[in-house]
């Protein structure tokens, strides 16, 4: 019997009533539901992060079939709906520039000079040309065949800017990557990038473990 008076007295001592407590509980539940709905909208599988990173790659040995090491340092991240479409558009524009540069003789399935996409220097050269397609073909044939090299499998040490995005959020087993080579340095020891990655791990490990 004395339990109910004590309970009422506790409520009055704290300056609240049962109806006020009920209203407060209902308001708190509404805020939790609104927060959950907001998080669900933000974490939509169609809203994925777009990463812009510095990608440093290097071949172990000076050979076209040499393994390579890669170090990716992200410096920009933005949650964007369908962010991977941006990378697809970049790839489409690059492929169009390649087709335009080589002219009608370019064939996607033929063997020859169409084994890779141009770097920044090649794009500048293509955009600066005002000659006819025939003269472009003649100039291309007269050029010396360069050594095989790509941003991910370079002939030496390569500094690249990369754009990457997963296809689903928050986790994804597939992603897309677009890389542009900024600078390449040849005749460098093949252990520089692995050594830099190892040093960076031990330097940053305490910081990330603390967080």
PDB file of C-alpha atoms in Angstrom:
ATOM      1  CA  UNK A   1       0.000   0.000   0.000  1.00  0.00           C
ATOM      2  CA  UNK A   2       2.640   2.621   0.821  1.00  0.00           C
ATOM      3  CA  UNK A   3       4.336   1.981  -2.504  1.00  0.00           C
ATOM      4  CA  UNK A   4       2.059   4.289  -4.564  1.00  0.00           C
ATOM      5  CA  UNK A   5       2.305   7.358  -2.300  1.00  0.00           C
ATOM      6  CA  UNK A   6       6.091   7.025  -2.266  1.00  0.00           C
ATOM      7  CA  UNK A   7       6.147   6.809  -6.052  1.00  0.00           C
ATOM      8  CA  UNK A   8       3.987   9.924  -6.402  1.00  0.00           C
ATOM      9  CA  UNK A   9       6.119  11.771  -3.913  1.00  0.00           C
ATOM     10  CA  UNK A  10       9.242  10.929  -5.894  1.00  0.00           C
ATOM     11  CA  UNK A  11       7.656  12.300  -9.032  1.00  0.00           C
ATOM     12  CA  UNK A  12       6.602  15.501  -7.306  1.00  0.00           C
ATOM     13  CA  UNK A  13      10.031  15.883  -5.728  1.00  0.00           C
ATOM     14  CA  UNK A  14      11.629  15.939  -9.159  1.00  0.00           C
ATOM     15  CA  UNK A  15       9.093  18.435 -10.437  1.00  0.00           C
ATOM     16  CA  UNK A  16       7.513  16.075 -12.978  1.00  0.00           C
ATOM     17  CA  UNK A  17       4.214  14.284 -13.298  1.00  0.00           C
ATOM     18  CA  UNK A  18       3.320  10.942 -14.899  1.00  0.00           C
ATOM     19  CA  UNK A  19       1.824  12.739 -17.913  1.00  0.00           C
ATOM     20  CA  UNK A  20       4.985  14.828 -18.332  1.00  0.00           C
ATOM     21  CA  UNK A  21       7.127  11.701 -18.183  1.00  0.00           C
ATOM     22  CA  UNK A  22       4.934  10.073 -20.836  1.00  0.00           C
ATOM     23  CA  UNK A  23       5.229  13.109 -23.117  1.00  0.00           C
ATOM     24  CA  UNK A  24       9.010  13.198 -22.653  1.00  0.00           C
ATOM     25  CA  UNK A  25       9.280   9.482 -23.485  1.00  0.00           C
ATOM     26  CA  UNK A  26       7.137   9.927 -26.599  1.00  0.00           C
ATOM     27  CA  UNK A  27       9.238  12.894 -27.761  1.00  0.00           C
ATOM     28  CA  UNK A  28      12.444  10.945 -27.232  1.00  0.00           C
ATOM     29  CA  UNK A  29      11.082   7.985 -29.193  1.00  0.00           C
ATOM     30  CA  UNK A  30      10.117  10.293 -32.075  1.00  0.00           C
ATOM     31  CA  UNK A  31      13.601  11.810 -32.163  1.00  0.00           C
ATOM     32  CA  UNK A  32      15.166   8.344 -32.232  1.00  0.00           C
ATOM     33  CA  UNK A  33      12.905   7.316 -35.131  1.00  0.00           C
ATOM     34  CA  UNK A  34      13.724  10.528 -37.030  1.00  0.00           C
ATOM     35  CA  UNK A  35      17.448   9.973 -36.474  1.00  0.00           C
ATOM     36  CA  UNK A  36      17.186   6.390 -37.695  1.00  0.00           C
ATOM     37  CA  UNK A  37      15.288   7.510 -40.800  1.00  0.00           C
ATOM     38  CA  UNK A  38      17.913  10.167 -41.488  1.00  0.00           C
ATOM     39  CA  UNK A  39      20.721   7.641 -41.140  1.00  0.00           C
ATOM     40  CA  UNK A  40      18.905   5.234 -43.442  1.00  0.00           C
ATOM     41  CA  UNK A  41      18.635   7.966 -46.087  1.00  0.00           C
ATOM     42  CA  UNK A  42      22.300   8.917 -45.723  1.00  0.00           C
ATOM     43  CA  UNK A  43      23.437   5.290 -45.827  1.00  0.00           C
ATOM     44  CA  UNK A  44      21.485   4.492 -48.973  1.00  0.00           C
ATOM     45  CA  UNK A  45      23.258   1.831 -51.063  1.00  0.00           C
ATOM     46  CA  UNK A  46      23.136   4.271 -54.006  1.00  0.00           C
ATOM     47  CA  UNK A  47      25.076   6.964 -52.095  1.00  0.00           C
ATOM     48  CA  UNK A  48      28.711   5.902 -52.256  1.00  0.00           C
ATOM     49  CA  UNK A  49      31.982   7.662 -51.458  1.00  0.00           C
ATOM     50  CA  UNK A  50      34.137   9.185 -54.164  1.00  0.00           C
ATOM     51  CA  UNK A  51      37.836   9.050 -53.283  1.00  0.00           C
ATOM     52  CA  UNK A  52      40.519  11.224 -54.839  1.00  0.00           C
ATOM     53  CA  UNK A  53      43.935   9.857 -53.959  1.00  0.00           C
ATOM     54  CA  UNK A  54      47.609  10.092 -54.653  1.00  0.00           C
ATOM     55  CA  UNK A  55      48.592   6.729 -56.112  1.00  0.00           C
ATOM     56  CA  UNK A  56      52.303   5.909 -56.150  1.00  0.00           C
ATOM     57  CA  UNK A  57      53.334   2.792 -58.058  1.00  0.00           C
ATOM     58  CA  UNK A  58      56.681   1.215 -58.840  1.00  0.00           C
ATOM     59  CA  UNK A  59      57.929  -1.908 -60.580  1.00  0.00           C
ATOM     60  CA  UNK A  60      60.263  -4.131 -58.608  1.00  0.00           C
ATOM     61  CA  UNK A  61      62.489  -4.701 -61.627  1.00  0.00           C
ATOM     62  CA  UNK A  62      63.055  -3.028 -64.990  1.00  0.00           C
ATOM     63  CA  UNK A  63      61.113  -5.632 -66.931  1.00  0.00           C
ATOM     64  CA  UNK A  64      57.719  -5.497 -68.646  1.00  0.00           C
ATOM     65  CA  UNK A  65      56.489  -8.530 -66.663  1.00  0.00           C
ATOM     66  CA  UNK A  66      57.832  -7.339 -63.335  1.00  0.00           C
ATOM     67  CA  UNK A  67      55.512  -7.233 -60.307  1.00  0.00           C
ATOM     68  CA  UNK A  68      54.753  -3.784 -58.973  1.00  0.00           C
ATOM     69  CA  UNK A  69      53.945  -2.235 -55.604  1.00  0.00           C
ATOM     70  CA  UNK A  70      51.329   0.461 -55.081  1.00  0.00           C
ATOM     71  CA  UNK A  71      50.726   2.975 -52.314  1.00  0.00           C
ATOM     72  CA  UNK A  72      47.379   4.814 -52.243  1.00  0.00           C
ATOM     73  CA  UNK A  73      47.076   7.932 -50.074  1.00  0.00           C
ATOM     74  CA  UNK A  74      43.485   9.303 -50.069  1.00  0.00           C
ATOM     75  CA  UNK A  75      43.170  13.041 -49.466  1.00  0.00           C
ATOM     76  CA  UNK A  76      39.530  13.710 -50.465  1.00  0.00           C
ATOM     77  CA  UNK A  77      36.299  11.820 -49.775  1.00  0.00           C
ATOM     78  CA  UNK A  78      32.769  12.877 -50.676  1.00  0.00           C
ATOM     79  CA  UNK A  79      29.521  10.942 -50.358  1.00  0.00           C
ATOM     80  CA  UNK A  80      27.756  11.285 -53.719  1.00  0.00           C
ATOM     81  CA  UNK A  81      24.745   9.426 -55.161  1.00  0.00           C
ATOM     82  CA  UNK A  82      25.982   7.122 -57.927  1.00  0.00           C
ATOM     83  CA  UNK A  83      29.533   8.475 -57.620  1.00  0.00           C
ATOM     84  CA  UNK A  84      30.893   5.707 -59.829  1.00  0.00           C
ATOM     85  CA  UNK A  85      29.055   7.271 -62.789  1.00  0.00           C
ATOM     86  CA  UNK A  86      31.580  10.136 -62.647  1.00  0.00           C
ATOM     87  CA  UNK A  87      34.418   7.675 -63.196  1.00  0.00           C
ATOM     88  CA  UNK A  88      32.533   5.965 -66.019  1.00  0.00           C
ATOM     89  CA  UNK A  89      32.116   9.365 -67.725  1.00  0.00           C
ATOM     90  CA  UNK A  90      35.843  10.098 -67.331  1.00  0.00           C
ATOM     91  CA  UNK A  91      36.682   6.767 -68.938  1.00  0.00           C
ATOM     92  CA  UNK A  92      34.243   7.404 -71.788  1.00  0.00           C
ATOM     93  CA  UNK A  93      35.709  10.867 -72.480  1.00  0.00           C
ATOM     94  CA  UNK A  94      39.242   9.440 -72.483  1.00  0.00           C
ATOM     95  CA  UNK A  95      38.271   6.661 -74.881  1.00  0.00           C
ATOM     96  CA  UNK A  96      36.642   9.260 -77.159  1.00  0.00           C
ATOM     97  CA  UNK A  97      39.834  11.359 -77.173  1.00  0.00           C
ATOM     98  CA  UNK A  98      41.872   8.286 -78.097  1.00  0.00           C
ATOM     99  CA  UNK A  99      39.514   7.515 -80.986  1.00  0.00           C
ATOM    100  CA  UNK A 100      39.636  11.116 -82.160  1.00  0.00           C
ATOM    101  CA  UNK A 101      43.434  11.265 -81.925  1.00  0.00           C
ATOM    102  CA  UNK A 102      44.135   8.141 -83.973  1.00  0.00           C
ATOM    103  CA  UNK A 103      41.415   8.843 -86.508  1.00  0.00           C
ATOM    104  CA  UNK A 104      39.532   6.335 -88.700  1.00  0.00           C
ATOM    105  CA  UNK A 105      42.415   3.839 -88.600  1.00  0.00           C
ATOM    106  CA  UNK A 106      41.830   3.203 -84.873  1.00  0.00           C
ATOM    107  CA  UNK A 107      40.228  -0.155 -84.143  1.00  0.00           C
ATOM    108  CA  UNK A 108      39.355  -1.357 -80.636  1.00  0.00           C
ATOM    109  CA  UNK A 109      39.992  -5.011 -81.473  1.00  0.00           C
ATOM    110  CA  UNK A 110      43.087  -4.714 -83.661  1.00  0.00           C
ATOM    111  CA  UNK A 111      46.633  -5.252 -82.455  1.00  0.00           C
ATOM    112  CA  UNK A 112      49.036  -2.362 -82.625  1.00  0.00           C
ATOM    113  CA  UNK A 113      49.138   1.011 -80.964  1.00  0.00           C
ATOM    114  CA  UNK A 114      45.753   0.796 -79.259  1.00  0.00           C
ATOM    115  CA  UNK A 115      46.933  -1.224 -76.240  1.00  0.00           C
ATOM    116  CA  UNK A 116      46.639   1.669 -73.762  1.00  0.00           C
ATOM    117  CA  UNK A 117      45.182   5.086 -73.125  1.00  0.00           C
ATOM    118  CA  UNK A 118      47.284   8.249 -73.468  1.00  0.00           C
ATOM    119  CA  UNK A 119      48.781  10.101 -70.545  1.00  0.00           C
ATOM    120  CA  UNK A 120      48.590  13.860 -70.005  1.00  0.00           C
ATOM    121  CA  UNK A 121      51.412  14.598 -72.450  1.00  0.00           C
ATOM    122  CA  UNK A 122      49.738  12.576 -75.185  1.00  0.00           C
ATOM    123  CA  UNK A 123      46.412  14.334 -74.562  1.00  0.00           C
ATOM    124  CA  UNK A 124      48.091  17.742 -74.759  1.00  0.00           C
ATOM    125  CA  UNK A 125      49.714  16.695 -78.013  1.00  0.00           C
ATOM    126  CA  UNK A 126      46.403  15.473 -79.402  1.00  0.00           C
ATOM    127  CA  UNK A 127      44.530  18.635 -78.453  1.00  0.00           C
ATOM    128  CA  UNK A 128      47.298  20.805 -79.929  1.00  0.00           C
ATOM    129  CA  UNK A 129      47.252  19.128 -83.336  1.00  0.00           C
ATOM    130  CA  UNK A 130      45.549  20.912 -86.220  1.00  0.00           C
ATOM    131  CA  UNK A 131      46.721  18.610 -89.017  1.00  0.00           C
ATOM    132  CA  UNK A 132      44.615  16.202 -91.038  1.00  0.00           C
ATOM    133  CA  UNK A 133      43.951  12.613 -89.913  1.00  0.00           C
ATOM    134  CA  UNK A 134      46.301  11.340 -92.645  1.00  0.00           C
ATOM    135  CA  UNK A 135      49.213  13.413 -91.383  1.00  0.00           C
ATOM    136  CA  UNK A 136      48.437  12.325 -87.816  1.00  0.00           C
ATOM    137  CA  UNK A 137      48.666   8.705 -88.934  1.00  0.00           C
ATOM    138  CA  UNK A 138      51.974   9.419 -90.654  1.00  0.00           C
ATOM    139  CA  UNK A 139      53.365  11.135 -87.571  1.00  0.00           C
ATOM    140  CA  UNK A 140      52.217   8.266 -85.374  1.00  0.00           C
ATOM    141  CA  UNK A 141      53.975   5.706 -87.549  1.00  0.00           C
ATOM    142  CA  UNK A 142      57.168   7.746 -87.561  1.00  0.00           C
ATOM    143  CA  UNK A 143      57.245   7.996 -83.793  1.00  0.00           C
ATOM    144  CA  UNK A 144      59.506   5.586 -81.956  1.00  0.00           C
ATOM    145  CA  UNK A 145      57.637   2.835 -80.158  1.00  0.00           C
ATOM    146  CA  UNK A 146      57.769   3.760 -76.440  1.00  0.00           C
ATOM    147  CA  UNK A 147      58.587   1.358 -73.665  1.00  0.00           C
ATOM    148  CA  UNK A 148      55.536  -0.363 -72.211  1.00  0.00           C
ATOM    149  CA  UNK A 149      54.307   1.441 -69.125  1.00  0.00           C
ATOM    150  CA  UNK A 150      50.983   2.077 -67.369  1.00  0.00           C
ATOM    151  CA  UNK A 151      50.089   4.001 -64.190  1.00  0.00           C
ATOM    152  CA  UNK A 152      49.665   0.763 -62.224  1.00  0.00           C
ATOM    153  CA  UNK A 153      52.522  -1.110 -63.900  1.00  0.00           C
ATOM    154  CA  UNK A 154      55.040   1.626 -64.643  1.00  0.00           C
ATOM    155  CA  UNK A 155      58.561   1.398 -65.966  1.00  0.00           C
ATOM    156  CA  UNK A 156      60.092   2.919 -62.838  1.00  0.00           C
ATOM    157  CA  UNK A 157      58.431   5.092 -60.193  1.00  0.00           C
ATOM    158  CA  UNK A 158      55.114   6.745 -61.109  1.00  0.00           C
ATOM    159  CA  UNK A 159      53.053   9.393 -59.314  1.00  0.00           C
ATOM    160  CA  UNK A 160      49.379   9.300 -60.254  1.00  0.00           C
ATOM    161  CA  UNK A 161      46.100  10.954 -59.358  1.00  0.00           C
ATOM    162  CA  UNK A 162      43.325   8.399 -58.963  1.00  0.00           C
ATOM    163  CA  UNK A 163      39.529   8.557 -58.726  1.00  0.00           C
ATOM    164  CA  UNK A 164      37.837   5.545 -57.185  1.00  0.00           C
ATOM    165  CA  UNK A 165      34.401   4.585 -55.922  1.00  0.00           C
ATOM    166  CA  UNK A 166      32.655   1.402 -54.754  1.00  0.00           C
ATOM    167  CA  UNK A 167      29.425   0.308 -56.398  1.00  0.00           C
ATOM    168  CA  UNK A 168      27.398  -0.165 -53.202  1.00  0.00           C
ATOM    169  CA  UNK A 169      27.432   1.171 -49.649  1.00  0.00           C
ATOM    170  CA  UNK A 170      28.377   0.691 -46.882  1.00  0.00           C
ATOM    171  CA  UNK A 171      30.363  -2.335 -48.085  1.00  0.00           C
ATOM    172  CA  UNK A 172      31.200  -3.426 -51.608  1.00  0.00           C
ATOM    173  CA  UNK A 173      33.185  -6.208 -53.237  1.00  0.00           C
ATOM    174  CA  UNK A 174      33.564  -4.293 -56.501  1.00  0.00           C
ATOM    175  CA  UNK A 175      34.784  -0.800 -57.286  1.00  0.00           C
ATOM    176  CA  UNK A 176      35.934   1.304 -60.206  1.00  0.00           C
ATOM    177  CA  UNK A 177      39.227   3.158 -60.615  1.00  0.00           C
ATOM    178  CA  UNK A 178      40.424   5.876 -62.992  1.00  0.00           C
ATOM    179  CA  UNK A 179      44.108   6.818 -62.869  1.00  0.00           C
ATOM    180  CA  UNK A 180      46.076   9.588 -64.560  1.00  0.00           C
ATOM    181  CA  UNK A 181      49.853   9.551 -64.482  1.00  0.00           C
ATOM    182  CA  UNK A 182      51.361  12.858 -63.377  1.00  0.00           C
ATOM    183  CA  UNK A 183      55.076  12.082 -63.275  1.00  0.00           C
ATOM    184  CA  UNK A 184      57.289   9.083 -63.962  1.00  0.00           C
ATOM    185  CA  UNK A 185      60.881   8.633 -62.810  1.00  0.00           C
ATOM    186  CA  UNK A 186      62.908   5.840 -64.353  1.00  0.00           C
ATOM    187  CA  UNK A 187      65.957   3.988 -63.072  1.00  0.00           C
ATOM    188  CA  UNK A 188      64.851   4.064 -59.434  1.00  0.00           C
ATOM    189  CA  UNK A 189      65.456   1.213 -56.954  1.00  0.00           C
ATOM    190  CA  UNK A 190      62.420  -1.055 -56.886  1.00  0.00           C
ATOM    191  CA  UNK A 191      62.179  -1.166 -53.092  1.00  0.00           C
ATOM    192  CA  UNK A 192      61.285   2.513 -52.530  1.00  0.00           C
ATOM    193  CA  UNK A 193      57.473   2.185 -52.505  1.00  0.00           C
ATOM    194  CA  UNK A 194      57.376  -0.995 -50.337  1.00  0.00           C
ATOM    195  CA  UNK A 195      59.804   0.606 -47.891  1.00  0.00           C
ATOM    196  CA  UNK A 196      57.770   3.837 -47.800  1.00  0.00           C
ATOM    197  CA  UNK A 197      54.567   1.855 -47.171  1.00  0.00           C
ATOM    198  CA  UNK A 198      56.188  -0.049 -44.307  1.00  0.00           C
ATOM    199  CA  UNK A 199      57.533   3.134 -42.699  1.00  0.00           C
ATOM    200  CA  UNK A 200      54.177   4.876 -43.095  1.00  0.00           C
ATOM    201  CA  UNK A 201      52.448   1.965 -41.363  1.00  0.00           C
ATOM    202  CA  UNK A 202      54.598   2.149 -38.246  1.00  0.00           C
ATOM    203  CA  UNK A 203      54.315   5.947 -38.136  1.00  0.00           C
ATOM    204  CA  UNK A 204      50.501   6.003 -38.419  1.00  0.00           C
ATOM    205  CA  UNK A 205      49.688   2.784 -36.531  1.00  0.00           C
ATOM    206  CA  UNK A 206      49.621   4.386 -33.036  1.00  0.00           C
ATOM    207  CA  UNK A 207      47.305   7.150 -34.237  1.00  0.00           C
ATOM    208  CA  UNK A 208      44.737   4.830 -35.820  1.00  0.00           C
ATOM    209  CA  UNK A 209      44.875   2.323 -32.966  1.00  0.00           C
ATOM    210  CA  UNK A 210      44.198   5.124 -30.488  1.00  0.00           C
ATOM    211  CA  UNK A 211      41.089   6.153 -32.404  1.00  0.00           C
TER     212      UNK A 211
END
